[in-house]
Tab-separated table of C-alpha atoms in Angstrom:
chain	number	residue	atom	x	y	z
A	3	MET	CA	123.507	1.965	179.340
A	4	TYR	CA	122.714	-1.140	181.367
A	5	ASP	CA	122.949	-3.380	178.299
A	6	SER	CA	126.302	-1.829	177.414
A	7	LYS	CA	127.705	-2.565	180.877
A	8	MET	CA	126.393	-6.120	180.755
A	9	GLN	CA	127.997	-6.637	177.362
A	10	LYS	CA	131.356	-5.375	178.660
A	11	LEU	CA	131.102	-7.641	181.702
A	12	ALA	CA	130.242	-10.630	179.527
A	13	CYS	CA	133.202	-9.913	177.256
A	14	ALA	CA	135.523	-9.640	180.260
A	15	LEU	CA	134.269	-12.931	181.675
A	16	ALA	CA	134.639	-14.650	178.300
A	17	THR	CA	138.220	-13.391	177.971
A	18	MET	CA	139.072	-14.601	181.474
A	19	ILE	CA	137.590	-18.051	180.869
A	20	ALA	CA	139.340	-18.396	177.521
A	21	SER	CA	142.663	-17.582	179.110
A	22	MET	CA	142.351	-20.147	181.907
A	23	PRO	CA	143.609	-23.204	179.942
A	24	ALA	CA	146.692	-21.300	178.818
A	25	ALA	CA	147.381	-20.215	182.371
A	26	ALA	CA	147.001	-23.777	183.602
A	27	GLN	CA	149.433	-24.948	180.971
A	28	SER	CA	152.014	-22.414	182.161
A	29	VAL	CA	152.167	-24.031	185.615
A	30	ARG	CA	155.532	-25.716	186.110
A	31	THR	CA	156.946	-28.202	188.557
A	32	THR	CA	160.269	-29.829	189.486
A	33	LEU	CA	161.315	-33.422	188.894
A	34	VAL	CA	164.116	-34.996	190.916
A	35	GLY	CA	165.331	-38.545	190.918
A	36	SER	CA	168.142	-41.035	190.882
A	37	VAL	CA	169.379	-43.703	188.492
A	38	ARG	CA	170.763	-47.085	189.558
A	39	ASP	CA	172.003	-50.166	187.773
A	40	SER	CA	170.511	-53.608	188.331
A	41	ALA	CA	172.838	-54.128	191.316
A	42	GLY	CA	171.680	-50.909	192.961
A	43	HIS	CA	174.812	-48.879	192.239
A	44	ALA	CA	174.542	-45.236	191.227
A	45	VAL	CA	175.000	-44.519	187.511
A	46	SER	CA	176.527	-41.166	186.634
A	47	ASN	CA	176.363	-39.158	183.402
A	48	VAL	CA	172.966	-40.536	182.361
A	49	GLU	CA	171.090	-38.200	180.041
A	50	VAL	CA	167.582	-37.618	181.441
A	51	TRP	CA	165.368	-35.959	178.835
A	52	LEU	CA	161.787	-34.737	179.154
A	53	ARG	CA	160.465	-35.813	175.756
A	54	GLY	CA	158.862	-33.141	173.619
A	55	SER	CA	160.836	-30.358	175.288
A	56	ASP	CA	164.319	-28.873	175.587
A	57	LEU	CA	164.511	-29.863	179.255
A	58	PHE	CA	167.198	-32.355	180.206
A	59	ALA	CA	169.750	-33.122	182.893
A	60	HIS	CA	172.663	-35.470	183.546
A	61	THR	CA	173.040	-37.561	186.656
A	62	ASN	CA	175.838	-36.697	189.073
A	63	ASP	CA	178.324	-39.063	190.732
A	64	GLN	CA	175.576	-40.203	193.125
A	65	GLY	CA	173.199	-40.922	190.240
A	66	GLY	CA	170.956	-37.980	191.105
A	67	PHE	CA	169.343	-35.486	188.740
A	68	ARG	CA	167.025	-32.480	188.893
A	69	ILE	CA	164.841	-30.942	186.154
A	70	VAL	CA	163.316	-27.563	186.971
A	71	GLY	CA	160.442	-25.989	185.055
A	72	ALA	CA	158.768	-29.167	183.803
A	73	PRO	CA	155.155	-28.712	182.593
A	74	ILE	CA	152.462	-30.485	184.581
A	75	GLY	CA	150.492	-33.368	183.141
A	76	ALA	CA	151.349	-36.610	181.366
A	77	SER	CA	155.043	-36.794	180.529
A	78	LYS	CA	157.637	-39.219	179.212
A	79	ILE	CA	161.201	-39.289	180.523
A	80	THR	CA	163.896	-40.966	178.434
A	81	LEU	CA	167.188	-42.056	180.017
A	82	ARG	CA	170.284	-42.882	177.961
A	83	ARG	CA	173.851	-43.796	178.838
A	84	LEU	CA	176.562	-45.602	176.924
A	85	GLY	CA	176.721	-49.249	178.034
A	86	PHE	CA	173.086	-49.374	179.205
A	87	GLU	CA	169.793	-50.085	177.499
A	88	GLN	CA	167.725	-46.966	176.878
A	89	ALA	CA	164.734	-46.594	179.196
A	90	THR	CA	161.540	-44.541	178.903
A	91	VAL	CA	159.292	-43.849	181.882
A	92	GLU	CA	155.750	-42.455	181.736
A	93	LEU	CA	154.525	-40.355	184.649
A	94	GLU	CA	151.992	-37.704	185.617
A	95	LEU	CA	153.617	-34.520	186.906
A	96	GLN	CA	151.571	-32.627	189.467
A	97	ALA	CA	151.494	-28.919	190.270
A	98	ASN	CA	152.696	-27.443	193.569
A	99	ARG	CA	154.913	-30.355	194.492
A	100	ILE	CA	158.284	-31.870	193.691
A	101	ASP	CA	157.928	-35.239	191.991
A	102	SER	CA	160.608	-37.861	192.566
A	103	LEU	CA	161.650	-40.784	190.395
A	104	VAL	CA	163.959	-43.781	190.818
A	105	VAL	CA	164.956	-45.654	187.672
A	106	SER	CA	166.998	-48.825	187.228
A	107	LEU	CA	168.969	-49.214	183.997
A	108	THR	CA	169.957	-52.559	182.532
A	109	THR	CA	173.560	-53.055	181.492
A	110	VAL	CA	174.056	-54.075	177.879
A	111	ALA	CA	175.052	-57.707	178.238
A	112	ALA	CA	178.188	-59.071	176.634
A	113	LYS	CA	177.290	-61.779	174.143
A	114	LEU	CA	180.572	-63.687	174.319
A	115	PRO	CA	181.107	-66.064	177.269
A	116	GLY	CA	184.186	-64.941	179.140
A	117	VAL	CA	186.255	-61.803	179.370
A	118	THR	CA	189.387	-63.318	177.832
A	119	VAL	CA	187.520	-64.649	174.808
A	120	GLU	CA	185.736	-61.319	174.398
A	121	ASP	CA	189.000	-59.367	174.586
A	122	ASP	CA	190.784	-61.463	171.966
A	123	ALA	CA	187.852	-61.652	169.589
A	124	ARG	CA	187.046	-57.975	169.830
A	125	SER	CA	190.653	-56.849	169.405
A	126	LYS	CA	191.031	-58.911	166.237
A	127	ARG	CA	187.590	-58.379	164.776
A	128	LEU	CA	186.826	-54.740	165.636
A	129	LEU	CA	189.928	-52.814	166.627
A	130	ALA	CA	191.919	-54.416	163.831
A	131	GLY	CA	189.508	-52.685	161.461
A	132	PHE	CA	190.130	-49.378	163.232
A	133	TRP	CA	193.906	-49.709	162.808
A	134	ASP	CA	193.530	-50.724	159.183
A	135	ARG	CA	191.380	-47.691	158.380
A	136	ARG	CA	193.724	-45.426	160.354
A	137	GLU	CA	196.657	-46.644	158.267
A	138	LYS	CA	194.789	-45.712	155.080
A	139	GLY	CA	194.281	-42.215	156.525
A	140	ILE	CA	190.946	-41.397	154.896
A	141	GLY	CA	189.335	-39.966	158.042
A	142	HIS	CA	190.608	-38.704	161.413
A	143	TYR	CA	191.456	-41.151	164.195
A	144	LEU	CA	192.060	-40.972	167.944
A	145	THR	CA	193.475	-43.763	170.087
A	146	ARG	CA	192.910	-44.149	173.812
A	147	ASP	CA	196.257	-42.480	174.604
A	148	GLU	CA	195.411	-39.538	172.351
A	149	ILE	CA	191.971	-39.209	173.968
A	150	ALA	CA	193.477	-39.320	177.466
A	151	SER	CA	196.125	-36.708	176.595
A	152	LYS	CA	193.407	-34.126	175.982
A	153	ASN	CA	192.173	-34.308	179.608
A	154	ALA	CA	188.710	-33.639	178.227
A	155	LEU	CA	185.630	-33.314	180.416
A	156	ASP	CA	183.248	-34.223	177.594
A	157	PHE	CA	183.188	-35.539	174.044
A	158	THR	CA	183.076	-32.153	172.324
A	159	ASP	CA	186.378	-31.173	173.960
A	160	ILE	CA	187.991	-34.244	172.400
A	161	VAL	CA	186.956	-33.572	168.805
A	162	ARG	CA	186.631	-29.787	168.564
A	163	GLN	CA	190.127	-29.374	167.020
A	164	THR	CA	189.464	-31.974	164.328
A	165	PRO	CA	189.364	-30.510	160.801
A	166	GLY	CA	185.800	-30.146	159.558
A	167	VAL	CA	184.283	-30.337	163.063
A	168	VAL	CA	182.148	-27.488	164.419
A	169	VAL	CA	180.921	-27.428	168.038
A	170	GLU	CA	177.641	-25.564	168.537
A	171	THR	CA	175.251	-25.042	171.440
A	172	VAL	CA	171.656	-25.984	170.629
A	173	SER	CA	168.873	-25.821	173.239
A	174	GLY	CA	171.408	-25.584	176.048
A	175	ARG	CA	173.574	-28.545	175.046
A	176	ARG	CA	176.750	-28.742	172.991
A	177	THR	CA	176.478	-30.573	169.707
A	178	VAL	CA	178.897	-31.647	167.009
A	179	ARG	CA	178.412	-30.616	163.392
A	180	PHE	CA	180.459	-31.197	160.261
A	181	SER	CA	181.174	-28.401	157.788
A	182	ARG	CA	179.524	-29.034	154.456
A	183	ALA	CA	181.314	-28.750	151.128
A	184	PHE	CA	182.322	-25.235	150.075
A	185	ASN	CA	179.352	-24.846	147.719
A	186	ILE	CA	176.729	-25.852	150.299
A	187	ARG	CA	175.869	-23.530	153.176
A	188	GLY	CA	175.618	-24.453	156.827
A	189	GLU	CA	176.669	-27.447	158.909
A	190	CYS	CA	175.078	-30.843	159.344
A	191	PRO	CA	174.882	-33.442	162.138
A	192	PRO	CA	176.919	-36.658	162.000
A	193	LEU	CA	175.731	-40.216	162.253
A	194	TYR	CA	176.907	-41.966	165.428
A	195	TRP	CA	178.109	-45.563	165.607
A	196	VAL	CA	179.167	-47.355	168.810
A	197	ASP	CA	180.978	-50.700	168.608
A	198	GLY	CA	179.673	-51.229	165.098
A	199	MET	CA	176.046	-50.436	165.929
A	200	ARG	CA	174.247	-47.308	164.769
A	201	VAL	CA	172.962	-45.034	167.559
A	202	GLU	CA	169.716	-43.317	166.601
A	203	GLY	CA	169.513	-39.731	167.804
A	204	GLY	CA	173.049	-39.798	169.195
A	205	THR	CA	174.337	-36.748	171.054
A	206	PRO	CA	177.883	-36.022	172.328
A	207	ASP	CA	176.917	-36.083	175.993
A	208	LEU	CA	176.116	-39.800	175.717
A	209	PHE	CA	179.803	-40.626	175.363
A	210	PRO	CA	182.018	-40.031	178.432
A	211	PRO	CA	185.709	-39.734	177.471
A	212	GLY	CA	186.714	-42.355	180.033
A	213	ASP	CA	184.618	-45.014	178.286
A	214	MET	CA	186.341	-44.711	174.913
A	215	GLU	CA	188.997	-46.920	173.381
A	216	ALA	CA	189.137	-45.212	169.979
A	217	ILE	CA	187.281	-42.705	167.783
A	218	GLU	CA	186.940	-42.380	164.014
A	219	LEU	CA	185.645	-39.178	162.382
A	220	TYR	CA	184.584	-38.875	158.746
A	221	SER	CA	183.607	-35.367	157.733
A	222	GLY	CA	182.151	-36.160	154.308
A	223	THR	CA	179.853	-38.852	152.952
A	224	SER	CA	182.424	-39.790	150.323
A	225	THR	CA	184.963	-40.652	153.054
A	226	ILE	CA	182.684	-42.839	155.201
A	227	PRO	CA	183.555	-46.564	155.031
A	228	SER	CA	180.776	-48.647	153.529
A	229	GLN	CA	179.865	-50.355	156.839
A	230	PHE	CA	179.112	-46.934	158.397
A	231	SER	CA	177.453	-45.311	155.382
A	232	PRO	CA	174.164	-43.436	155.869
A	233	ARG	CA	170.924	-44.797	154.497
A	234	SER	CA	169.688	-43.172	151.308
A	235	SER	CA	167.078	-41.264	153.322
A	236	ASP	CA	169.824	-39.809	155.559
A	237	ARG	CA	172.130	-38.479	152.865
A	238	ILE	CA	170.456	-35.070	152.722
A	239	LYS	CA	170.435	-34.703	156.526
A	240	THR	CA	174.034	-35.681	157.274
A	241	CYS	CA	177.456	-35.283	155.737
A	242	GLY	CA	179.636	-37.395	158.029
A	243	ALA	CA	179.937	-40.062	160.688
A	244	ILE	CA	181.510	-40.516	164.122
A	245	VAL	CA	182.475	-44.058	165.052
A	246	ILE	CA	183.230	-44.801	168.705
A	247	TRP	CA	184.833	-47.942	170.141
A	248	THR	CA	184.365	-48.473	173.861
A	249	ARG	CA	187.079	-49.722	176.168
A	250	LEU	CA	187.917	-53.388	176.275
A	251	PRO	CA	186.823	-55.185	179.457
A	252	GLY	CA	189.360	-55.079	182.253
A	253	THR	CA	191.504	-52.365	180.641
């Protein structure tokens, strides 16, 4: 009888000890912070993502953000916003306290010396290509006036009525998908290009409507212009591309 009781007690203790790491891992905390540019001004609409999780937030007009339910321990926070260099911050989140973070983002520098020169060169070199492709009518195109007329709060509201575009919610955020060909099931994510440069891991919430000069949408790989074509390794994953041109300086 005594041995039986001792065995039961030992089993109970072993179960309790085994469950302790899992319980510790379930402890959550809150991360708050603010994002500034190099001049100290608040930066709004920055995506703040806790890497390895579905937790993310966007900064408000004062540059502030709040992420609730973050796991304790070593973490990486990635911050992204159109017009700024992506930043990743490593930190150790502690239990039973609210951790705070202040991050400064670096503006993507213009490579041409002078606003006037940049305007003229960019209009002729980049936007001329947009107008040429629009005239051919292979994809779907939106000018600044057409974007503004939609009074959209975010990117998905701009493109949701475009043929072939499907707006879905994945892990709490709205995403854009293209419908595949009739004989292939499901939808697929697009490739994103901004000012002629490919954006890895692009998501719609990186692109505020007020920052856009023009948008090109290609819902099938056969319609994508050669300069925006996917790599051979991407052809199975994607079936289209979204090309975004940001506003010209001073406009």
